[in-house]
Protein backbone atom coordinates (compact mmCIF):
# COMPACT_ATOMS: atom_id res chain seq x y z
CA MET A 1 103.69 119.33 113.61
CA SER A 2 102.18 117.41 115.80
CA GLY A 3 101.51 118.75 119.16
CA PRO A 4 103.52 117.39 122.63
CA GLY A 5 103.04 114.42 124.07
CA PRO A 6 102.37 110.79 122.66
CA GLY A 7 101.43 109.69 119.29
CA LEU A 8 100.19 107.14 116.82
CA ILE A 9 100.86 106.07 113.51
CA GLN A 10 98.95 103.33 111.44
CA PHE A 11 100.24 101.65 108.56
CA ARG A 12 96.79 99.87 107.06
CA TRP A 13 96.58 97.97 104.23
CA GLY A 14 92.32 98.02 103.88
CA ALA A 15 91.24 97.41 106.66
CA THR A 16 94.09 95.60 108.03
CA ILE A 17 96.21 96.89 110.10
CA ALA A 18 99.93 95.87 108.44
CA GLY A 19 101.84 97.69 111.85
CA GLN A 20 102.44 100.63 113.62
CA VAL A 21 104.60 103.41 115.64
CA GLU A 22 104.00 104.90 119.02
CA LEU A 23 105.63 108.08 119.55
CA SER A 24 106.50 110.82 121.85
CA LEU A 25 107.68 114.01 121.54
CA CYS A 26 108.77 116.78 123.34
CA PRO A 27 108.80 119.99 121.52
CA VAL A 28 110.40 121.77 124.43
CA GLU A 29 113.55 119.79 124.32
CA ARG A 30 113.28 119.07 120.57
CA ARG A 31 112.94 115.31 121.75
CA GLY A 32 111.38 112.47 120.22
CA LEU A 33 110.80 109.33 121.38
CA LEU A 34 110.21 105.77 119.43
CA LEU A 35 108.45 103.81 122.31
CA GLY A 36 107.65 100.90 119.69
CA LEU A 37 107.34 99.43 116.81
CA HIS A 38 104.51 96.46 116.05
CA LEU A 39 104.24 94.34 112.92
CA GLU A 40 102.46 91.98 112.19
CA PRO A 41 104.67 88.88 111.29
CA LYS A 42 103.31 88.82 107.75
CA HIS A 43 103.97 92.46 107.04
CA ARG A 44 107.61 92.27 108.10
CA ARG A 45 110.63 92.11 105.72
CA ARG A 46 108.75 94.32 103.26
CA GLY A 47 109.60 97.73 104.46
CA VAL A 48 106.90 98.79 106.18
CA GLY A 49 108.54 99.13 109.52
CA ARG A 50 110.90 101.83 107.43
CA VAL A 51 107.91 103.11 106.55
CA LEU A 52 106.06 104.22 110.12
CA ALA A 53 109.76 105.08 111.41
CA ARG A 54 110.00 107.81 108.71
CA ALA A 55 106.98 108.71 109.17
CA ALA A 56 107.45 109.19 113.52
CA ALA A 57 110.75 111.02 112.17
CA ALA A 58 108.81 112.90 109.71
CA ARG A 59 106.50 114.74 112.92
CA GLY A 60 109.79 115.81 114.54
CA VAL A 61 112.01 116.83 112.41
CA GLY A 62 114.91 118.49 113.63
CA PHE A 63 114.36 116.56 117.25
CA SER A 64 117.02 113.86 118.57
CA TRP A 65 115.56 110.79 118.57
CA SER A 66 115.95 107.52 121.00
CA ALA A 67 113.84 104.66 121.27
CA ASN A 68 113.02 101.11 123.74
CA PRO A 69 115.22 98.40 123.05
CA PRO A 70 113.38 96.24 121.55
CA ASP A 71 111.82 93.08 123.32
CA GLU A 72 112.09 90.23 119.73
CA THR A 73 115.07 89.43 118.61
CA ASP A 74 113.37 90.11 115.05
CA ALA A 75 113.34 93.96 116.64
CA ALA A 76 116.35 93.58 116.90
CA ALA A 77 117.69 93.03 114.31
CA PHE A 78 115.50 96.20 112.63
């Protein structure tokens, strides 16, 4: 498990950053917060978002998770 505080996981396709997830973990309360999930439009609907969300969850196995409300219509559908 990684340490407390903010973190960033990037999904790269060669030199291109296809997407990234920002998260924060509190090991004392065993809570994780998904701060943001950002994908380049041409990489959407290809499973990249699911991979990033699972990678974030893997950093805090057994944690309670919550997320900020999405600010885009496509993100809300995800």
